[in-house]
Amino acid sequence: MSENPSTLAPLRLPMFRMLWLAWLAANITMWMNDVAAAWLMTSLTSSAFMVAMVQAASTLPVFVLGLPSGALADIIDRRKYFAATQLWVAITAVLLSGLAFSGALTAELLLALTFANGIGLAMRWPVFAAIIPDVVPRRDLPAALALNGVAMNMSRIIGPVVAGALLAGAGSVYVFMLNALLSIFAFVMILRWKSEPKVSTLPGERFVAAMRVGLQHVMQSPPMRAVLARIFLFFLQSTSLTALLPLVARDLHAGGATAYTSLLAAMGGGAILAALNLERLRRRMEREDFVRWGTLLHAASAAVVVLVPTLWVAVPAMFVAGMAWIATANALTVAAQMGLPNWVRARGMSIYQMALMGGSAAGAALWGYVANLTSVTTSILVASVVGPVLLLLTRRHAAIRPHDVDHSPAAVVATLPPLAIDIEPDKGPVMVTIEYLIDPARAADFNAVMQETRRARLRQGALSWGLFRDTSRAERYIEYFLDENWIEHQRRLERFTAADLGLRERRLAFHIGPETPLMRRYVAETFDGRTGTADTR
């Protein structure tokens, strides 16, 4: 039986299929806008730096606004938020087409509106990334993410081909007008999605606190830190090719708009072919292998494109570059999705996208600057060497764990003891102490588990954590941690996962007391408007 049905299985789900079509349309508009803007910029200015900055302007907003967007996607209605972001993109496209039609568009205005379009992308991507694990089974998540890559790369073909045809036959203004119409279509498709509201007895998280917890969760997760390092370095290298591609296409023999769209289409075609066969490749390769070989193949392909500047060589090289790109990006995206629980997924994926787009924006600016100082060929060749070298230098510090941790929600039966005092929901900080009795001969093993506990408590949102040993009783340990307020302390139970449950069982296995470890909760007193505790944040 063919392997493709397993790759296409998520499309049998009506909700995923509808969202996938909306995502496809949205990405077609993104590529049409970027292609038209990049090509139009070559006619507005002769600066290689300004041409490269078109891609930087479209990706930099994701780096700047990714975390706020992820926080909003985790704490408000995702359907309405997703629709609002697409509406922003449509309005930007209408404004861009109007300025282009009137002839009032300058290089600076084009960059500004490209940046505005990037804001829509920045606000849209985290919420879509958080939605997918909710609408497909966990076993189908890699295939669903691969299909998202297919949509992205189909749009990489369809968008540039349509944009190129319009650029050659009608002009950039009609690209921007069609972009606006497709953006409105994607908006309507998103409105058709009916999402289920979150079920919680607690008030919603506060915006600033949600951002802090999201950032803290990712920083306390070694697998996520590894993924962030890998995706940043890969896009720092790979962006040199796409950012400078308009200039590469212009310098090719018989180059021009048609050559540019052909190269982008070839890269998209390679990515689609690879995405449809990723399920087969996963049975033979680890994720780290995808990243290692993907980085090397992309670097080699980019070098071929500029060393042999003819279209018949550049097109196959771009095809291979597309295969390497999707294989690497998909492996890292799956690792990020698997490394995040649902309650913080949009924030975590927004930080992932910040690292991706941060690498892309930094790479576009860096390699555009190098091209200005030297040449386009030299810049891409230097990037092709730098990428593999950085991968080699960081291989021990950014390795991806081969096995996924189970972050599915865990049912926790916990009853707070009767309160002897009245506590307002925002009263805090709240300090929790837990008393353990541990065999001194097993102290080293207990400390190792408690280091994992420290990271878990901080990932759940604790402000600080500590472990103390009684000087008068060698077997007595006191763990403490601070929650921001009483609501955040109660919210901890909603954030409990199967992995946290397993860690708790390992922790309790060390306790030798006749009863379960003694837990006490304390709330900070207030003196003249100040809490009776030092600021530990």
Tab-separated table of N, CA and C in Angstrom, residues 286-419:
chain	number	residue	atom	x	y	z
A	286	GLU	N	16.383	9.704	12.459
A	286	GLU	CA	16.024	10.456	13.656
A	286	GLU	C	15.875	11.927	13.295
A	287	ARG	N	15.245	12.691	14.171
A	287	ARG	CA	15.061	14.118	13.902
A	287	ARG	C	16.390	14.836	13.731
A	288	GLU	N	17.372	14.474	14.535
A	288	GLU	CA	18.667	15.123	14.427
A	288	GLU	C	19.294	14.863	13.063
A	289	ASP	N	19.019	13.690	12.481
A	289	ASP	CA	19.532	13.389	11.139
A	289	ASP	C	18.903	14.315	10.099
A	290	PHE	N	17.602	14.584	10.245
A	290	PHE	CA	16.934	15.509	9.331
A	290	PHE	C	17.597	16.884	9.383
A	291	VAL	N	17.875	17.352	10.594
A	291	VAL	CA	18.474	18.678	10.753
A	291	VAL	C	19.888	18.701	10.187
A	292	ARG	N	20.659	17.668	10.486
A	292	ARG	CA	22.059	17.630	10.046
A	292	ARG	C	22.142	17.585	8.512
A	293	TRP	N	21.458	16.617	7.904
A	293	TRP	CA	21.538	16.473	6.458
A	293	TRP	C	20.803	17.592	5.734
A	294	GLY	N	19.726	18.077	6.315
A	294	GLY	CA	19.007	19.183	5.702
A	294	GLY	C	19.854	20.438	5.618
A	295	THR	N	20.593	20.741	6.697
A	295	THR	CA	21.469	21.906	6.697
A	295	THR	C	22.558	21.778	5.640
A	296	LEU	N	23.170	20.608	5.569
A	296	LEU	CA	24.253	20.396	4.604
A	296	LEU	C	23.751	20.457	3.164
A	297	LEU	N	22.603	19.818	2.883
A	297	LEU	CA	22.066	19.819	1.522
A	297	LEU	C	21.634	21.209	1.074
A	298	HIS	N	21.024	21.956	1.992
A	298	HIS	CA	20.595	23.300	1.634
A	298	HIS	C	21.799	24.184	1.328
A	299	ALA	N	22.842	24.075	2.149
A	299	ALA	CA	24.051	24.869	1.922
A	299	ALA	C	24.691	24.521	0.583
A	300	ALA	N	24.781	23.223	0.275
A	300	ALA	CA	25.380	22.799	-0.988
A	300	ALA	C	24.547	23.270	-2.183
A	301	SER	N	23.220	23.182	-2.059
A	301	SER	CA	22.349	23.613	-3.162
A	301	SER	C	22.473	25.109	-3.415
A	302	ALA	N	22.518	25.900	-2.349
A	302	ALA	CA	22.659	27.348	-2.503
A	302	ALA	C	23.961	27.696	-3.208
A	303	ALA	N	25.033	26.975	-2.864
A	303	ALA	CA	26.328	27.223	-3.513
A	303	ALA	C	26.263	26.908	-4.997
A	304	VAL	N	25.573	25.840	-5.363
A	304	VAL	CA	25.453	25.464	-6.780
A	304	VAL	C	24.701	26.541	-7.559
A	305	VAL	N	23.643	27.099	-6.953
A	305	VAL	CA	22.832	28.107	-7.641
A	305	VAL	C	23.674	29.298	-8.084
A	306	VAL	N	24.607	29.746	-7.223
A	306	VAL	CA	25.390	30.948	-7.572
A	306	VAL	C	26.698	30.620	-8.287
A	307	LEU	N	27.198	29.391	-8.144
A	307	LEU	CA	28.445	29.030	-8.815
A	307	LEU	C	28.227	28.651	-10.280
A	308	VAL	N	27.018	28.150	-10.591
A	308	VAL	CA	26.688	27.794	-11.983
A	308	VAL	C	25.451	28.608	-12.371
A	309	PRO	N	25.640	29.876	-12.735
A	309	PRO	CA	24.507	30.808	-12.921
A	309	PRO	C	23.739	30.612	-14.230
A	310	THR	N	23.223	29.415	-14.411
A	310	THR	CA	22.344	29.141	-15.547
A	310	THR	C	21.055	28.527	-15.027
A	311	LEU	N	19.943	28.835	-15.673
A	311	LEU	CA	18.633	28.429	-15.160
A	311	LEU	C	18.479	26.920	-15.115
A	312	TRP	N	19.023	26.199	-16.092
A	312	TRP	CA	18.828	24.746	-16.135
A	312	TRP	C	19.572	24.028	-15.013
A	313	VAL	N	20.571	24.680	-14.413
A	313	VAL	CA	21.244	24.125	-13.233
A	313	VAL	C	20.607	24.665	-11.952
A	314	ALA	N	20.236	25.934	-11.955
A	314	ALA	CA	19.693	26.562	-10.752
A	314	ALA	C	18.349	25.967	-10.351
A	315	VAL	N	17.504	25.627	-11.320
A	315	VAL	CA	16.177	25.081	-10.995
A	315	VAL	C	16.280	23.748	-10.234
A	316	PRO	N	17.065	22.737	-10.715
A	316	PRO	CA	17.198	21.509	-9.925
A	316	PRO	C	17.832	21.753	-8.557
A	317	ALA	N	18.797	22.685	-8.489
A	317	ALA	CA	19.422	22.985	-7.196
A	317	ALA	C	18.409	23.573	-6.234
A	318	MET	N	17.533	24.446	-6.723
A	318	MET	CA	16.480	25.002	-5.873
A	318	MET	C	15.487	23.926	-5.452
A	319	PHE	N	15.245	22.950	-6.321
A	319	PHE	CA	14.363	21.824	-5.979
A	319	PHE	C	14.932	21.059	-4.787
A	320	VAL	N	16.228	20.767	-4.808
A	320	VAL	CA	16.881	20.070	-3.696
A	320	VAL	C	16.878	20.951	-2.440
A	321	ALA	N	17.105	22.258	-2.627
A	321	ALA	CA	17.079	23.178	-1.483
A	321	ALA	C	15.711	23.156	-0.808
A	322	GLY	N	14.642	23.079	-1.602
A	322	GLY	CA	13.299	23.003	-1.037
A	322	GLY	C	13.079	21.724	-0.246
A	323	MET	N	13.583	20.610	-0.745
A	323	MET	CA	13.470	19.345	-0.018
A	323	MET	C	14.200	19.426	1.316
A	324	ALA	N	15.405	19.974	1.294
A	324	ALA	CA	16.190	20.098	2.519
A	324	ALA	C	15.510	21.043	3.500
A	325	TRP	N	14.943	22.120	2.974
A	325	TRP	CA	14.298	23.125	3.827
A	325	TRP	C	13.112	22.538	4.573
A	326	ILE	N	12.200	21.849	3.860
A	326	ILE	CA	10.997	21.333	4.516
A	326	ILE	C	11.336	20.200	5.471
A	327	ALA	N	12.310	19.366	5.134
A	327	ALA	CA	12.681	18.259	6.021
A	327	ALA	C	13.230	18.784	7.341
A	328	THR	N	14.077	19.800	7.266
A	328	THR	CA	14.648	20.384	8.480
A	328	THR	C	13.589	21.114	9.295
A	329	ALA	N	12.824	21.976	8.629
A	329	ALA	CA	11.821	22.770	9.334
A	329	ALA	C	10.743	21.889	9.956
A	330	ASN	N	10.305	20.846	9.253
A	330	ASN	CA	9.272	19.969	9.792
A	330	ASN	C	9.772	19.196	11.009
A	331	ALA	N	11.005	18.697	10.944
A	331	ALA	CA	11.558	17.963	12.089
A	331	ALA	C	11.601	18.844	13.322
A	332	LEU	N	11.995	20.096	13.158
A	332	LEU	CA	12.094	21.004	14.295
A	332	LEU	C	10.717	21.451	14.777
A	333	THR	N	9.770	21.635	13.859
A	333	THR	CA	8.417	22.028	14.255
A	333	THR	C	7.723	20.922	15.028
A	334	VAL	N	7.858	19.674	14.574
A	334	VAL	CA	7.281	18.543	15.305
A	334	VAL	C	7.887	18.450	16.694
A	335	ALA	N	9.202	18.625	16.797
A	335	ALA	CA	9.861	18.572	18.102
A	335	ALA	C	9.325	19.654	19.029
A	336	ALA	N	9.082	20.855	18.488
A	336	ALA	CA	8.546	21.941	19.307
A	336	ALA	C	7.116	21.638	19.751
A	337	GLN	N	6.271	21.160	18.838
A	337	GLN	CA	4.882	20.846	19.190
A	337	GLN	C	4.812	19.751	20.250
A	338	MET	N	5.639	18.721	20.089
A	338	MET	CA	5.642	17.620	21.045
A	338	MET	C	6.200	18.046	22.403
A	339	GLY	N	6.983	19.101	22.420
A	339	GLY	CA	7.605	19.541	23.665
A	339	GLY	C	6.777	20.523	24.454
A	340	LEU	N	5.527	20.801	24.026
A	340	LEU	CA	4.705	21.814	24.692
A	340	LEU	C	3.352	21.245	25.106
A	341	PRO	N	2.907	21.507	26.348
A	341	PRO	CA	1.536	21.163	26.736
A	341	PRO	C	0.563	22.151	26.107
A	342	ASN	N	-0.702	21.781	26.048
A	342	ASN	CA	-1.688	22.593	25.339
A	342	ASN	C	-1.888	23.965	25.960
A	343	TRP	N	-1.803	24.079	27.290
A	343	TRP	CA	-2.139	25.338	27.947
A	343	TRP	C	-1.158	26.463	27.597
A	344	VAL	N	0.040	26.103	27.125
A	344	VAL	CA	1.032	27.121	26.806
A	344	VAL	C	1.512	26.983	25.358
A	345	ARG	N	0.789	26.208	24.550
A	345	ARG	CA	1.281	25.879	23.211
A	345	ARG	C	1.406	27.111	22.319
A	346	ALA	N	0.415	27.987	22.303
A	346	ALA	CA	0.500	29.150	21.419
A	346	ALA	C	1.679	30.040	21.805
A	347	ARG	N	1.897	30.210	23.109
A	347	ARG	CA	3.036	31.020	23.545
A	347	ARG	C	4.352	30.339	23.183
A	348	GLY	N	4.422	29.037	23.403
A	348	GLY	CA	5.644	28.314	23.075
A	348	GLY	C	5.942	28.336	21.587
A	349	MET	N	4.910	28.137	20.763
A	349	MET	CA	5.121	28.146	19.325
A	349	MET	C	5.395	29.562	18.809
A	350	SER	N	4.877	30.570	19.513
A	350	SER	CA	5.204	31.939	19.113
A	350	SER	C	6.679	32.226	19.368
A	351	ILE	N	7.214	31.708	20.467
A	351	ILE	CA	8.645	31.891	20.739
A	351	ILE	C	9.467	31.114	19.724
A	352	TYR	N	8.997	29.929	19.360
A	352	TYR	CA	9.656	29.160	18.299
A	352	TYR	C	9.672	29.957	16.997
A	353	GLN	N	8.517	30.542	16.662
A	353	GLN	CA	8.448	31.337	15.432
A	353	GLN	C	9.302	32.598	15.538
A	354	MET	N	9.422	33.145	16.745
A	354	MET	CA	10.310	34.290	16.940
A	354	MET	C	11.751	33.904	16.626
A	355	ALA	N	12.161	32.724	17.083
A	355	ALA	CA	13.523	32.270	16.793
A	355	ALA	C	13.700	32.045	15.293
A	356	LEU	N	12.684	31.452	14.654
A	356	LEU	CA	12.742	31.199	13.213
A	356	LEU	C	12.834	32.513	12.437
A	357	MET	N	11.912	33.420	12.724
A	357	MET	CA	11.885	34.677	11.995
A	357	MET	C	13.023	35.599	12.415
A	358	GLY	N	13.453	35.472	13.667
A	358	GLY	CA	14.621	36.240	14.090
A	358	GLY	C	15.854	35.831	13.297
A	359	GLY	N	16.027	34.521	13.110
A	359	GLY	CA	17.121	34.039	12.280
A	359	GLY	C	16.967	34.484	10.842
A	360	SER	N	15.712	34.469	10.343
A	360	SER	CA	15.455	34.876	8.967
A	360	SER	C	15.728	36.367	8.768
A	361	ALA	N	15.219	37.207	9.696
A	361	ALA	CA	15.428	38.652	9.571
A	361	ALA	C	16.900	39.009	9.727
A	362	ALA	N	17.566	38.385	10.714
A	362	ALA	CA	18.995	38.651	10.914
A	362	ALA	C	19.799	38.191	9.708
A	363	GLY	N	19.435	37.018	9.161
A	363	GLY	CA	20.135	36.519	7.996
A	363	GLY	C	19.940	37.410	6.781
A	364	ALA	N	18.697	37.888	6.568
A	364	ALA	CA	18.432	38.757	5.418
A	364	ALA	C	19.251	40.040	5.510
A	365	ALA	N	19.248	40.654	6.711
A	365	ALA	CA	20.022	41.889	6.881
A	365	ALA	C	21.522	41.626	6.760
A	366	LEU	N	21.994	40.543	7.402
A	366	LEU	CA	23.426	40.229	7.392
A	366	LEU	C	23.929	39.938	5.992
A	367	TRP	N	23.239	39.026	5.280
A	367	TRP	CA	23.739	38.628	3.963
A	367	TRP	C	23.490	39.709	2.912
A	368	GLY	N	22.465	40.554	3.106
A	368	GLY	CA	22.293	41.707	2.239
A	368	GLY	C	23.422	42.709	2.414
A	369	TYR	N	23.848	42.899	3.663
A	369	TYR	CA	24.971	43.810	3.944
A	369	TYR	C	26.269	43.265	3.347
A	370	VAL	N	26.486	41.945	3.518
A	370	VAL	CA	27.687	41.324	2.943
A	370	VAL	C	27.668	41.441	1.424
A	371	ALA	N	26.490	41.280	0.809
A	371	ALA	CA	26.378	41.406	-0.647
A	371	ALA	C	26.698	42.822	-1.104
A	372	ASN	N	26.303	43.812	-0.315
A	372	ASN	CA	26.627	45.200	-0.659
A	372	ASN	C	28.130	45.446	-0.617
A	373	LEU	N	28.799	44.818	0.372
A	373	LEU	CA	30.240	45.009	0.515
A	373	LEU	C	31.031	44.217	-0.522
A	374	THR	N	30.516	43.043	-0.906
A	374	THR	CA	31.251	42.164	-1.827
A	374	THR	C	30.417	41.931	-3.083
A	375	SER	N	29.697	40.822	-3.110
A	375	SER	CA	28.805	40.509	-4.231
A	375	SER	C	27.760	39.513	-3.741
A	376	VAL	N	26.713	39.359	-4.534
A	376	VAL	CA	25.657	38.400	-4.176
A	376	VAL	C	26.221	36.989	-4.097
A	377	THR	N	27.065	36.627	-5.046
A	377	THR	CA	27.660	35.284	-5.057
A	377	THR	C	28.493	35.038	-3.806
A	378	THR	N	29.333	35.997	-3.462
A	378	THR	CA	30.176	35.843	-2.273
A	378	THR	C	29.340	35.708	-1.008
A	379	SER	N	28.306	36.515	-0.891
A	379	SER	CA	27.461	36.487	0.302
A	379	SER	C	26.817	35.112	0.495
A	380	ILE	N	26.246	34.554	-0.576
A	380	ILE	CA	25.575	33.252	-0.463
A	380	ILE	C	26.596	32.140	-0.198
A	381	LEU	N	27.767	32.230	-0.784
A	381	LEU	CA	28.799	31.221	-0.537
A	381	LEU	C	29.280	31.258	0.908
A	382	VAL	N	29.450	32.458	1.451
A	382	VAL	CA	29.862	32.576	2.858
A	382	VAL	C	28.796	31.971	3.767
A	383	ALA	N	27.520	32.256	3.474
A	383	ALA	CA	26.430	31.686	4.273
A	383	ALA	C	26.417	30.166	4.177
A	384	SER	N	26.733	29.633	3.011
A	384	SER	CA	26.745	28.179	2.815
A	384	SER	C	27.841	27.501	3.634
A	385	VAL	N	28.876	28.235	3.958
A	385	VAL	CA	29.953	27.688	4.797
A	385	VAL	C	29.634	27.888	6.273
A	386	VAL	N	29.096	29.066	6.606
A	386	VAL	CA	28.828	29.404	8.007
A	386	VAL	C	27.799	28.458	8.618
A	387	GLY	N	26.726	28.119	7.880
A	387	GLY	CA	25.673	27.261	8.430
A	387	GLY	C	26.176	25.924	8.940
A	388	PRO	N	26.832	25.119	8.107
A	388	PRO	CA	27.358	23.831	8.585
A	388	PRO	C	28.388	23.972	9.707
A	389	VAL	N	29.207	25.037	9.655
A	389	VAL	CA	30.201	25.237	10.715
A	389	VAL	C	29.511	25.485	12.053
A	390	LEU	N	28.473	26.335	12.064
A	390	LEU	CA	27.729	26.588	13.302
A	390	LEU	C	27.044	25.321	13.796
A	391	LEU	N	26.509	24.530	12.875
A	391	LEU	CA	25.883	23.265	13.257
A	391	LEU	C	26.888	22.350	13.934
A	392	LEU	N	28.100	22.295	13.415
A	392	LEU	CA	29.147	21.454	13.983
A	392	LEU	C	29.561	21.957	15.366
A	393	LEU	N	29.705	23.272	15.509
A	393	LEU	CA	30.174	23.845	16.769
A	393	LEU	C	29.148	23.691	17.893
A	394	THR	N	27.858	23.613	17.544
A	394	THR	CA	26.809	23.551	18.564
A	394	THR	C	26.178	22.172	18.691
A	395	ARG	N	26.775	21.160	18.100
A	395	ARG	CA	26.124	19.841	18.064
A	395	ARG	C	25.913	19.255	19.456
A	396	ARG	N	26.796	19.545	20.419
A	396	ARG	CA	26.655	18.968	21.763
A	396	ARG	C	25.714	19.774	22.646
A	397	HIS	N	25.526	21.036	22.307
A	397	HIS	CA	24.729	21.912	23.166
A	397	HIS	C	23.304	22.086	22.668
A	398	ALA	N	23.019	21.618	21.468
A	398	ALA	CA	21.684	21.827	20.907
A	398	ALA	C	21.130	20.552	20.294
A	399	ALA	N	21.478	19.410	20.865
A	399	ALA	CA	20.964	18.137	20.338
A	399	ALA	C	19.492	17.975	20.699
A	400	ILE	N	18.716	17.404	19.777
A	400	ILE	CA	17.291	17.186	19.998
A	400	ILE	C	17.082	15.822	20.632
A	401	ARG	N	16.287	15.790	21.696
A	401	ARG	CA	16.019	14.510	22.349
A	401	ARG	C	15.224	13.600	21.424
A	402	PRO	N	15.610	12.315	21.354
A	402	PRO	CA	14.936	11.423	20.414
A	402	PRO	C	13.536	11.024	20.844
A	403	HIS	N	13.222	11.113	22.133
A	403	HIS	CA	11.917	10.660	22.605
A	403	HIS	C	11.112	11.851	23.125
A	404	ASP	N	9.813	11.827	22.901
A	404	ASP	CA	8.943	12.909	23.318
A	404	ASP	C	8.421	12.653	24.733
A	405	VAL	N	8.271	13.749	25.483
A	405	VAL	CA	7.678	13.684	26.814
A	405	VAL	C	6.165	13.785	26.653
A	406	ASP	N	5.429	13.058	27.485
A	406	ASP	CA	3.971	13.059	27.402
A	406	ASP	C	3.422	14.302	28.108
A	407	HIS	N	2.978	15.298	27.311
A	407	HIS	CA	2.436	16.536	27.874
A	407	HIS	C	0.912	16.564	27.829
A	408	SER	N	0.288	15.404	27.692
A	408	SER	CA	-1.174	15.380	27.710
A	408	SER	C	-1.674	15.740	29.106
A	409	PRO	N	-2.835	16.415	29.211
A	409	PRO	CA	-3.352	16.827	30.532
A	409	PRO	C	-3.568	15.620	31.435
A	410	ALA	N	-3.260	15.786	32.711
A	410	ALA	CA	-3.427	14.717	33.689
A	410	ALA	C	-4.466	15.142	34.716
A	411	ALA	N	-5.381	14.231	35.014
A	411	ALA	CA	-6.391	14.514	36.032
A	411	ALA	C	-5.754	14.448	37.412
A	412	VAL	N	-5.822	15.528	38.149
A	412	VAL	CA	-5.214	15.603	39.471
A	412	VAL	C	-6.317	15.812	40.498
A	413	VAL	N	-6.376	14.910	41.450
A	413	VAL	CA	-7.348	15.039	42.529
A	413	VAL	C	-6.662	15.735	43.688
A	414	ALA	N	-7.028	16.977	43.904
A	414	ALA	CA	-6.413	17.752	44.976
A	414	ALA	C	-7.462	18.674	45.583
A	415	THR	N	-7.560	18.646	46.867
A	415	THR	CA	-8.517	19.474	47.583
A	415	THR	C	-7.764	20.394	48.515
A	416	LEU	N	-7.980	21.700	48.345
A	416	LEU	CA	-7.318	22.643	49.225
A	416	LEU	C	-7.940	22.555	50.610
A	417	PRO	N	-7.127	22.627	51.647
A	417	PRO	CA	-7.666	22.568	53.004
A	417	PRO	C	-8.548	23.782	53.273
A	418	PRO	N	-9.452	23.683	54.250
A	418	PRO	CA	-10.312	24.835	54.576
A	418	PRO	C	-9.468	26.067	54.886
A	419	LEU	N	-9.912	27.212	54.393
A	419	LEU	CA	-9.168	28.446	54.598
A	419	LEU	C	-9.526	29.070	55.937
